[in-house]
JSON list of C-alpha atoms in Angstrom, two decimals:
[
{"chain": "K", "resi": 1, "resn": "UNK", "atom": "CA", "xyz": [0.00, 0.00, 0.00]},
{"chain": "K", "resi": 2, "resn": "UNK", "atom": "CA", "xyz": [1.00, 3.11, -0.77]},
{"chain": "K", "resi": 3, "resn": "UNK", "atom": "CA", "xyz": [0.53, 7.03, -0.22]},
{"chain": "K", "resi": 4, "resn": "UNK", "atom": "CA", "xyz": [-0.92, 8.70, -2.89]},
{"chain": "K", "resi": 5, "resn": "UNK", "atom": "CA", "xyz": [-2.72, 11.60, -1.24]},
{"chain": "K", "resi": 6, "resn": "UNK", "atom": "CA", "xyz": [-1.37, 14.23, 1.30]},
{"chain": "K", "resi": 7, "resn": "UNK", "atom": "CA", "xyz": [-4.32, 16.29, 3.23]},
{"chain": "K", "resi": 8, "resn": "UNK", "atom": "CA", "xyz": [-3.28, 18.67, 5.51]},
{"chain": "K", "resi": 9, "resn": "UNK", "atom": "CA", "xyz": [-4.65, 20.41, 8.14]},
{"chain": "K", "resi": 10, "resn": "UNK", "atom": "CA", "xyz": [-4.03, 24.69, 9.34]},
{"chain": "K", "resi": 11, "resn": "UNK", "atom": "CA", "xyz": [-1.18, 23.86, 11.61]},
{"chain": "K", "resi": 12, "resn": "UNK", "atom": "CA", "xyz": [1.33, 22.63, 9.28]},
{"chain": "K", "resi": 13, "resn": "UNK", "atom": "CA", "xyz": [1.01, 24.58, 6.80]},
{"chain": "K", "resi": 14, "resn": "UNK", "atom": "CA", "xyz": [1.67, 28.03, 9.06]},
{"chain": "K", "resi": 15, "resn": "UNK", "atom": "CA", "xyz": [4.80, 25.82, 10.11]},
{"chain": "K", "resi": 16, "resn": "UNK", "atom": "CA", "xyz": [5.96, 25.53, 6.51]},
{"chain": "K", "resi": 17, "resn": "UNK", "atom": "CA", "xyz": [5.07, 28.75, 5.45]},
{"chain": "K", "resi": 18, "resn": "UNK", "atom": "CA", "xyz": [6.91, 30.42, 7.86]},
{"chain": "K", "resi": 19, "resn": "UNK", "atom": "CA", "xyz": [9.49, 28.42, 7.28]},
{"chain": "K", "resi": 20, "resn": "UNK", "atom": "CA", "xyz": [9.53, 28.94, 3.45]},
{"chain": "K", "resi": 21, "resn": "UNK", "atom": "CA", "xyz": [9.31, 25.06, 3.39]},
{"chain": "K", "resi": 22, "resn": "UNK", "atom": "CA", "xyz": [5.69, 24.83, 1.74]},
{"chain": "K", "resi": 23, "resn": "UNK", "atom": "CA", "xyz": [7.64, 22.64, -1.32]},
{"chain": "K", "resi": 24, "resn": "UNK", "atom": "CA", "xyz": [8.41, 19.57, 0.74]},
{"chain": "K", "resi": 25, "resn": "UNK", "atom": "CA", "xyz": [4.65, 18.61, 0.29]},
{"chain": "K", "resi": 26, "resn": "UNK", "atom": "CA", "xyz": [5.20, 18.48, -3.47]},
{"chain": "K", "resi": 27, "resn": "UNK", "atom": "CA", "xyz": [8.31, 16.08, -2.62]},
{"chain": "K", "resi": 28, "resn": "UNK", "atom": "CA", "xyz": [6.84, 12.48, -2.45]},
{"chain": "K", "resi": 29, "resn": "UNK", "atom": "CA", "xyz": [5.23, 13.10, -6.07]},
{"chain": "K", "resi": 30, "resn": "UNK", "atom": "CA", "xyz": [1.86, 12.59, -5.00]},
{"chain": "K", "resi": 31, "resn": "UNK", "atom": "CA", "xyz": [-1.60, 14.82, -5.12]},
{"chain": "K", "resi": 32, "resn": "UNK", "atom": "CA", "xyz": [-1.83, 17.38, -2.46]},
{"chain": "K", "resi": 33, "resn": "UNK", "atom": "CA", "xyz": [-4.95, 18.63, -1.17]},
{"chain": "K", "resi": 34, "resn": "UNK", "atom": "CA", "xyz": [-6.14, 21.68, 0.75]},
{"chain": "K", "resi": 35, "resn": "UNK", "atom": "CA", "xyz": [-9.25, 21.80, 2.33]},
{"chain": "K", "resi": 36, "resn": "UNK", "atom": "CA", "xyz": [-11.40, 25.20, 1.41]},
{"chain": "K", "resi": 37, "resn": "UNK", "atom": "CA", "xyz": [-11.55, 24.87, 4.67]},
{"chain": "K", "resi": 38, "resn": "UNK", "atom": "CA", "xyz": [-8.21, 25.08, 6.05]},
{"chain": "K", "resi": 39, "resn": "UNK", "atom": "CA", "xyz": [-7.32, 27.40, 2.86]},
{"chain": "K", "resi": 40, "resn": "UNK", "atom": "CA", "xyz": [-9.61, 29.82, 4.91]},
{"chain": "K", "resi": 41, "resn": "UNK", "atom": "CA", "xyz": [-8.38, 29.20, 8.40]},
{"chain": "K", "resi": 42, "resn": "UNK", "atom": "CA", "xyz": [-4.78, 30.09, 7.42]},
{"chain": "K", "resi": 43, "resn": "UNK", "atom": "CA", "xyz": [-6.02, 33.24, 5.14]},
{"chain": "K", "resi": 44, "resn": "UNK", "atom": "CA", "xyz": [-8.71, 34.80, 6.61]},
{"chain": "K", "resi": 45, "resn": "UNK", "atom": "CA", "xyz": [-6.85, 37.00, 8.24]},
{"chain": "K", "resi": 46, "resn": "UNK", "atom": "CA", "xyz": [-3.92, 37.75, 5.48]},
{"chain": "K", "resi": 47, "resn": "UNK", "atom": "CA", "xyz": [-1.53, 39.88, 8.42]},
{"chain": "K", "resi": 48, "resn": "UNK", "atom": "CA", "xyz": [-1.22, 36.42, 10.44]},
{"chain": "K", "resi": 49, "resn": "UNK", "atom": "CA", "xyz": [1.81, 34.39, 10.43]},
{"chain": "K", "resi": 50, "resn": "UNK", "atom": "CA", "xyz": [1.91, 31.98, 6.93]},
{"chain": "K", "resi": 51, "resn": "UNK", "atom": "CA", "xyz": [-1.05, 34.02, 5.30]},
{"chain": "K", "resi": 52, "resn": "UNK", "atom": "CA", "xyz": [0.56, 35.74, 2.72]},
{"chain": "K", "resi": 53, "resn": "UNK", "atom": "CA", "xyz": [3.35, 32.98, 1.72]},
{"chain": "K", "resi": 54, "resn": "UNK", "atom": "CA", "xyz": [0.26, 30.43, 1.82]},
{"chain": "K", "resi": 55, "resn": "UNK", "atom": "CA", "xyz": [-1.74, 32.24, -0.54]},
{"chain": "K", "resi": 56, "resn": "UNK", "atom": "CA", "xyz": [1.69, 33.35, -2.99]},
{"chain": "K", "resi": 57, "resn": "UNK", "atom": "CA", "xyz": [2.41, 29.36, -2.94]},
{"chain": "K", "resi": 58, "resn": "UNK", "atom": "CA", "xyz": [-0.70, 28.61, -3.72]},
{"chain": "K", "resi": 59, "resn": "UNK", "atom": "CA", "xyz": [-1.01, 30.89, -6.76]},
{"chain": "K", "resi": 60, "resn": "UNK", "atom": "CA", "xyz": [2.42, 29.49, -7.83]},
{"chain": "K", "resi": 61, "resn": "UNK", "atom": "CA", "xyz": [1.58, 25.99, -7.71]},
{"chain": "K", "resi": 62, "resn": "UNK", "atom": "CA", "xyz": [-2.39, 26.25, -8.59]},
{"chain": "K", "resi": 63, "resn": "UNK", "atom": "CA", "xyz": [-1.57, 23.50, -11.24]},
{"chain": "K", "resi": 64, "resn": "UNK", "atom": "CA", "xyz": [0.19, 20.68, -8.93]},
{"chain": "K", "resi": 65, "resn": "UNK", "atom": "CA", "xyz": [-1.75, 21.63, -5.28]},
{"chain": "K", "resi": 66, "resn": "UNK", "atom": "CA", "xyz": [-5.53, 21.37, -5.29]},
{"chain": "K", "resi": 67, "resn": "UNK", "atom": "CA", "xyz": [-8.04, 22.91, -2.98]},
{"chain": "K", "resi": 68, "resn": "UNK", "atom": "CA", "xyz": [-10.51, 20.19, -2.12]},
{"chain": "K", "resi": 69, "resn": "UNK", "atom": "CA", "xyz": [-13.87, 21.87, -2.01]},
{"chain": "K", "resi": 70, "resn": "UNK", "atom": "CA", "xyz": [-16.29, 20.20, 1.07]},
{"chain": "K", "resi": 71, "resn": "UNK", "atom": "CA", "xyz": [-19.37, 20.39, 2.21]},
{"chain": "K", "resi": 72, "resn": "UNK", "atom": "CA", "xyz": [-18.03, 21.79, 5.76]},
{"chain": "K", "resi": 73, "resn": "UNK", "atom": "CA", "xyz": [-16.87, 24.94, 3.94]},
{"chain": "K", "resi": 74, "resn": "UNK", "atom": "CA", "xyz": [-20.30, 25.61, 2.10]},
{"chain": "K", "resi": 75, "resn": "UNK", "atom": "CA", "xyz": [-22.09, 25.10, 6.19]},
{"chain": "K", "resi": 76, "resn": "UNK", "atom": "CA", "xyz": [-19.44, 27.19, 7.65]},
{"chain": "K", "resi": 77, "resn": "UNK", "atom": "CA", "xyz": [-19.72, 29.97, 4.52]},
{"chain": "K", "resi": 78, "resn": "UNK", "atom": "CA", "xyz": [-23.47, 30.36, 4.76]},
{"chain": "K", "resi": 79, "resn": "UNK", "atom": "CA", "xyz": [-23.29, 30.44, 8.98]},
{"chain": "K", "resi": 80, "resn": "UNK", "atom": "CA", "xyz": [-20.66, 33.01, 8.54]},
{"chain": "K", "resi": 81, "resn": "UNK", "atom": "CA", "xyz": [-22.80, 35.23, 6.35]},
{"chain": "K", "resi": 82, "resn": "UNK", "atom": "CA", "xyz": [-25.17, 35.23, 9.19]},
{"chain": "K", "resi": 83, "resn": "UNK", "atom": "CA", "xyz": [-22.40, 35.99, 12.25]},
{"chain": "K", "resi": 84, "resn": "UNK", "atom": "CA", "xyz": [-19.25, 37.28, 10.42]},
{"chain": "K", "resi": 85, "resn": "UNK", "atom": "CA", "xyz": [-17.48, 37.07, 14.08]},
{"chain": "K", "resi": 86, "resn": "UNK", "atom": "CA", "xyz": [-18.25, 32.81, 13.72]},
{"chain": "K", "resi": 87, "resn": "UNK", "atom": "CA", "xyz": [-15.13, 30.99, 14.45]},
{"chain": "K", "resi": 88, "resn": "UNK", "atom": "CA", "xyz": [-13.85, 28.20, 12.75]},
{"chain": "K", "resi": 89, "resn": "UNK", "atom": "CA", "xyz": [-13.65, 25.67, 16.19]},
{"chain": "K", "resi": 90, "resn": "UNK", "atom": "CA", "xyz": [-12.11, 21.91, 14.36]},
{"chain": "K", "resi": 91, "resn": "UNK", "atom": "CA", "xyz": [-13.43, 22.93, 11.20]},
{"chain": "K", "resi": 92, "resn": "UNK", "atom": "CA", "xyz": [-10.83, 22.42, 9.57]},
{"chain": "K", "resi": 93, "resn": "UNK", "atom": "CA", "xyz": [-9.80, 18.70, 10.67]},
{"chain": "K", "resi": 94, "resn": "UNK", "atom": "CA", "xyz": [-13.60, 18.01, 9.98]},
{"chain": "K", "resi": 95, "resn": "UNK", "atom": "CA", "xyz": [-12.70, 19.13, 6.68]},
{"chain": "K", "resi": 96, "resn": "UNK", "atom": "CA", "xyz": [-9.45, 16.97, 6.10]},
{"chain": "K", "resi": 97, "resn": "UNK", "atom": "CA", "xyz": [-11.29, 13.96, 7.72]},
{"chain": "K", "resi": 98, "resn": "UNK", "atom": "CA", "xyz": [-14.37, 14.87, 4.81]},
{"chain": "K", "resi": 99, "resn": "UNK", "atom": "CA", "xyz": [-11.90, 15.01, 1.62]},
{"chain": "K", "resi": 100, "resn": "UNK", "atom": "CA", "xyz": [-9.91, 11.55, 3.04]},
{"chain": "K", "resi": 101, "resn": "UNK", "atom": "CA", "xyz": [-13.17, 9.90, 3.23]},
{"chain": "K", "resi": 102, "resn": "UNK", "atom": "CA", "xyz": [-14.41, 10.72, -0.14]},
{"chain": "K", "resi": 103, "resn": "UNK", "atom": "CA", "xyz": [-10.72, 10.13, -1.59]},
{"chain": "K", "resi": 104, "resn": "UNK", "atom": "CA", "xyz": [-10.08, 6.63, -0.18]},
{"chain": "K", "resi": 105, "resn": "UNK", "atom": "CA", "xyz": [-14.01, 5.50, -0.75]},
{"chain": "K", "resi": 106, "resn": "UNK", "atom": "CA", "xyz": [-12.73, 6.62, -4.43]},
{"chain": "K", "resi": 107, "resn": "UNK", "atom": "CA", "xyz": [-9.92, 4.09, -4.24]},
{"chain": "K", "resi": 108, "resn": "UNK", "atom": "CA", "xyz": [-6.80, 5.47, -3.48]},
{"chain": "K", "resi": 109, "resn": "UNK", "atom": "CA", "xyz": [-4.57, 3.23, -1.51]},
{"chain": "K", "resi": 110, "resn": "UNK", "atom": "CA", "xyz": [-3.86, 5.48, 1.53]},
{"chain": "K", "resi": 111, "resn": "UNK", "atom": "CA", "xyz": [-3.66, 8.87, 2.72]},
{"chain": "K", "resi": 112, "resn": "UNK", "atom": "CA", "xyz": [-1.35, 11.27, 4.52]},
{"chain": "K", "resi": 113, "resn": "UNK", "atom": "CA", "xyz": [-2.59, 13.75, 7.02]},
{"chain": "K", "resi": 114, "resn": "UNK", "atom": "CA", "xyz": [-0.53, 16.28, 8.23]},
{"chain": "K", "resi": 115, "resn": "UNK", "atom": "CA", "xyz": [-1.91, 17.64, 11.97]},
{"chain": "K", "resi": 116, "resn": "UNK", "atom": "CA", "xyz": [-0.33, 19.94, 14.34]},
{"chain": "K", "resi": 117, "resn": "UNK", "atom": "CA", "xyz": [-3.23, 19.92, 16.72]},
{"chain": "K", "resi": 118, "resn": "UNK", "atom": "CA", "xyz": [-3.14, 17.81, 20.02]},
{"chain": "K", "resi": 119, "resn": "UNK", "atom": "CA", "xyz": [-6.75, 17.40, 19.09]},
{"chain": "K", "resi": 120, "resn": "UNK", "atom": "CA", "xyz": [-5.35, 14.13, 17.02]},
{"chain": "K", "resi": 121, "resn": "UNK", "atom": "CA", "xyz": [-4.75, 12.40, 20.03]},
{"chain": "K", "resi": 122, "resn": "UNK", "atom": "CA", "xyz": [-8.72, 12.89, 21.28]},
{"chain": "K", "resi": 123, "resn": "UNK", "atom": "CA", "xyz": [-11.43, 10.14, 20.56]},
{"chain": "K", "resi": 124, "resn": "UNK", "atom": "CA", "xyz": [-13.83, 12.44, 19.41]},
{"chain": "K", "resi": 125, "resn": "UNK", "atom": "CA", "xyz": [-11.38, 12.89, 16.12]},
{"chain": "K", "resi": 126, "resn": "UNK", "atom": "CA", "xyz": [-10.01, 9.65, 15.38]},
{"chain": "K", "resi": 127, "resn": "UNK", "atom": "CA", "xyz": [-13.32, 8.22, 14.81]},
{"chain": "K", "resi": 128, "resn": "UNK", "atom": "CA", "xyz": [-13.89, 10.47, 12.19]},
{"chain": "K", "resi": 129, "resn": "UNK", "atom": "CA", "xyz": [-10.52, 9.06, 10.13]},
{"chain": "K", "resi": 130, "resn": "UNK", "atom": "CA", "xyz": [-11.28, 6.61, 7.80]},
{"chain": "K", "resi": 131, "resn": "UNK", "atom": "CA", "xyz": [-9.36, 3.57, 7.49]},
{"chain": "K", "resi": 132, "resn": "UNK", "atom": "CA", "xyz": [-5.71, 3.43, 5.38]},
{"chain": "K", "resi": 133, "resn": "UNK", "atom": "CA", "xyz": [-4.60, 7.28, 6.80]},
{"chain": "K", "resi": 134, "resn": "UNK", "atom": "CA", "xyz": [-1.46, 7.56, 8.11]},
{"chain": "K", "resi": 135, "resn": "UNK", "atom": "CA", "xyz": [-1.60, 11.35, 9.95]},
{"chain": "K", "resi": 136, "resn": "UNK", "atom": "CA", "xyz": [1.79, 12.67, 10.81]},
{"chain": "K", "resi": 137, "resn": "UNK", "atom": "CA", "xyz": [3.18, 16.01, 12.74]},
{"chain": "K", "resi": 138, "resn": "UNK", "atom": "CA", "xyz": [4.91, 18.58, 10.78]},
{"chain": "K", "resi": 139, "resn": "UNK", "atom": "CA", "xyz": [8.05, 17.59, 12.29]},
{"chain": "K", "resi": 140, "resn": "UNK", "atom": "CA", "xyz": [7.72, 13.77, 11.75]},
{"chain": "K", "resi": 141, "resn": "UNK", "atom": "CA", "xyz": [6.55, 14.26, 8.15]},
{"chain": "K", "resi": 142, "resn": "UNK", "atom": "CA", "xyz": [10.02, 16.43, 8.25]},
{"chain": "K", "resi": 143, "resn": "UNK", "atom": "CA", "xyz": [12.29, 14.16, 9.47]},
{"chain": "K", "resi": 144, "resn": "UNK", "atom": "CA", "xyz": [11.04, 11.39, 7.26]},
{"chain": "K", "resi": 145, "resn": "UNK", "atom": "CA", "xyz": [11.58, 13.36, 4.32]},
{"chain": "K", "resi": 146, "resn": "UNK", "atom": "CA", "xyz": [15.28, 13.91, 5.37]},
{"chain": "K", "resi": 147, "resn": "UNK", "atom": "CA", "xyz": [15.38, 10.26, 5.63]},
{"chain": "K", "resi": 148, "resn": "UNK", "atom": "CA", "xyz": [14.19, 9.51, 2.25]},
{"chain": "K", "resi": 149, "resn": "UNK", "atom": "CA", "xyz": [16.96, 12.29, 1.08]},
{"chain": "K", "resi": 150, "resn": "UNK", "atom": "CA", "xyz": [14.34, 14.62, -0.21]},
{"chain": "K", "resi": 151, "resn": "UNK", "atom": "CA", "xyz": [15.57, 17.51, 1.86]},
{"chain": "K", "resi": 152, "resn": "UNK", "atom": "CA", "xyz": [18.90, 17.92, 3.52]},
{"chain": "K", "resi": 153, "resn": "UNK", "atom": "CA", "xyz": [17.99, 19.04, 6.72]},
{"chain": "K", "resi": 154, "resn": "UNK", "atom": "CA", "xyz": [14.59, 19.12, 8.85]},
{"chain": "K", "resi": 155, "resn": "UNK", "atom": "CA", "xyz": [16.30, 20.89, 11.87]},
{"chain": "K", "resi": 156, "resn": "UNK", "atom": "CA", "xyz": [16.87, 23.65, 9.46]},
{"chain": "K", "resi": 157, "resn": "UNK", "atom": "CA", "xyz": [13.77, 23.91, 8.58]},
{"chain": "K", "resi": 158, "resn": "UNK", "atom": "CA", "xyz": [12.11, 23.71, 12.37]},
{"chain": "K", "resi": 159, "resn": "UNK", "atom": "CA", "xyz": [14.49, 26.39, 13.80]},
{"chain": "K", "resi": 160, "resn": "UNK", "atom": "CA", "xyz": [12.96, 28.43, 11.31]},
{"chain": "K", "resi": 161, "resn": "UNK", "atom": "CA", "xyz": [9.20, 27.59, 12.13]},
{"chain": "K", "resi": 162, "resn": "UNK", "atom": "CA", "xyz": [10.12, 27.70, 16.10]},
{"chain": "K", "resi": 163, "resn": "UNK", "atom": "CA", "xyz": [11.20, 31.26, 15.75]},
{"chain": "K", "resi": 164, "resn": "UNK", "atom": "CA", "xyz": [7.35, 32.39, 15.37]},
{"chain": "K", "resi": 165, "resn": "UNK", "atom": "CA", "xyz": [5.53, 29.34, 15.61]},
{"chain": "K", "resi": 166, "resn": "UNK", "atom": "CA", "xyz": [7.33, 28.33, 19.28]},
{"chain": "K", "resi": 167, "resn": "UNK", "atom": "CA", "xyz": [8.08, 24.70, 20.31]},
{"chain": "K", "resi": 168, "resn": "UNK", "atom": "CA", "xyz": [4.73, 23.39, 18.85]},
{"chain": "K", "resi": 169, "resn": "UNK", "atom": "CA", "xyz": [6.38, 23.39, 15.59]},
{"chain": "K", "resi": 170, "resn": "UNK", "atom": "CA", "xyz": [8.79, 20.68, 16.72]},
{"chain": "K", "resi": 171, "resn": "UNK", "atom": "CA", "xyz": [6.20, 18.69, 18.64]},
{"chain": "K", "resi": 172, "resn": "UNK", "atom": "CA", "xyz": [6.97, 14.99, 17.00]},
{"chain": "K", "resi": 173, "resn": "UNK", "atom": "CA", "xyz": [3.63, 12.40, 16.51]},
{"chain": "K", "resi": 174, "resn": "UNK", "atom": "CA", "xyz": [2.46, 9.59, 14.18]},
{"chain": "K", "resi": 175, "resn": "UNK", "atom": "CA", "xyz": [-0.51, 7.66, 14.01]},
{"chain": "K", "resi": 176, "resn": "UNK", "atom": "CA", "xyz": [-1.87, 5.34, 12.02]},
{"chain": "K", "resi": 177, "resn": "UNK", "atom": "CA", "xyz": [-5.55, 4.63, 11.59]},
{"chain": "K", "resi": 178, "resn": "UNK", "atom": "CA", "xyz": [-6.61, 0.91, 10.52]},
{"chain": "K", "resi": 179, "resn": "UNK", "atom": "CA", "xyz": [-4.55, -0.49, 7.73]},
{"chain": "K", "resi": 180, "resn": "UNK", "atom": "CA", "xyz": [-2.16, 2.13, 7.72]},
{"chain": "K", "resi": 181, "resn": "UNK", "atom": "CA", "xyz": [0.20, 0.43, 10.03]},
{"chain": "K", "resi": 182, "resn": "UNK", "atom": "CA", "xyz": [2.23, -0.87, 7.67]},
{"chain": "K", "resi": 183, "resn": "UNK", "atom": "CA", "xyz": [3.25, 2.77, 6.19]},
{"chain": "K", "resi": 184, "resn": "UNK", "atom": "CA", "xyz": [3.61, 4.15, 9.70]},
{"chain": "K", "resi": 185, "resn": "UNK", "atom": "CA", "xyz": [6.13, 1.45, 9.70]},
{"chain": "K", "resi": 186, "resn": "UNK", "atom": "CA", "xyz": [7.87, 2.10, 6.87]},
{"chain": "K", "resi": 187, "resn": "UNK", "atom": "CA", "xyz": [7.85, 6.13, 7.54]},
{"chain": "K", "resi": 188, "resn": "UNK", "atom": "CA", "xyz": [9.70, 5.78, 10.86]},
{"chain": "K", "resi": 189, "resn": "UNK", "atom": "CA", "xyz": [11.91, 3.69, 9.61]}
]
């Protein structure tokens, strides 16, 4: 089984924007996926931290990195027209969890989540991953890149996401939801 999806969620992609490390999801040569979603959390407010490089990176790379549209976007957009002070609470992993759902009931073999949240660890979220996901941290999706010899360096990379993201940025985890074990294997190894 293989990876041939990566879904990510707010969290890591403030880390690797920051960082100026957004092209180490294009690295494993598979599709990438955005949820609307978490397109939104990270740019609704264009002055925060990753905003700006997000949406730059995204407009460079519109043919290679998709935004997956979902059907928690379109709730949360018509709420927000009603409150424009609504929040965005988990949104965004509901959205991940949505577009790895439809994805892998499409047949892909398996599917990489990338999750900065200690909300991964909680019941309540893991449920909501479907089988064949393997969802990594920032830094573990780092290191194993290094490992593969995509990129030289991950330290390099989190010393320049801890300078304004702080210590969560190097916060290591890896899971692996049923039938995924195998690649959570292989990825530490």
């Amino acid at each position: 089984m293989n990876i041939a999806l990566i879904v990510t969620d707010a969290g890591p992609l403030i880390t690797l924007a920051v960082a100026d490390a957004l092209d180490t999801l294009t690295l494993l040569g598979v599709r990438v996926v955005i949820p609307d979603m978490v397109r939104f959390e990270v740019t609704r407010h264009v002055a925060k931290p990753g905003a700006q490089e997000l949406l730059a990176w995204l407009d460079l790379n519109r043919d290679t990195v998709e935004i997956g549209d979902t059907e928690e976007y379109a709730e949360f957009s018509a709420l927000l027209a009603l409150n424009p002070a609504l929040r965005t609470r988990n949104r965004g992993e509901m959205a991940a969890a949505e577009i790895l759902a439809r994805e892998l009931a499409a047949g892909i073999d398996a599917g990489l989540l990338l999750f900065e949240d200690s909300d991964v660890r909680k019941t309540n979220f893991l449920v909501r991953i479907p089988d064949n996901v393997l969802i990594l941290s920032t830094s573990t999706f780092l290191h194993g890149l290094q490992r593969r010899h995509l990129i030289p360096d991950a330290e390099e990379i989190l010393d320049r996401a801890t300078v304004i993201r702080g210590p969560t940025a190097r916060a290591a985890g890896a899971l692996a939801s049923s039938g995924a074990e195998d690649i959570l294997s292989a990825w530490l190894d």
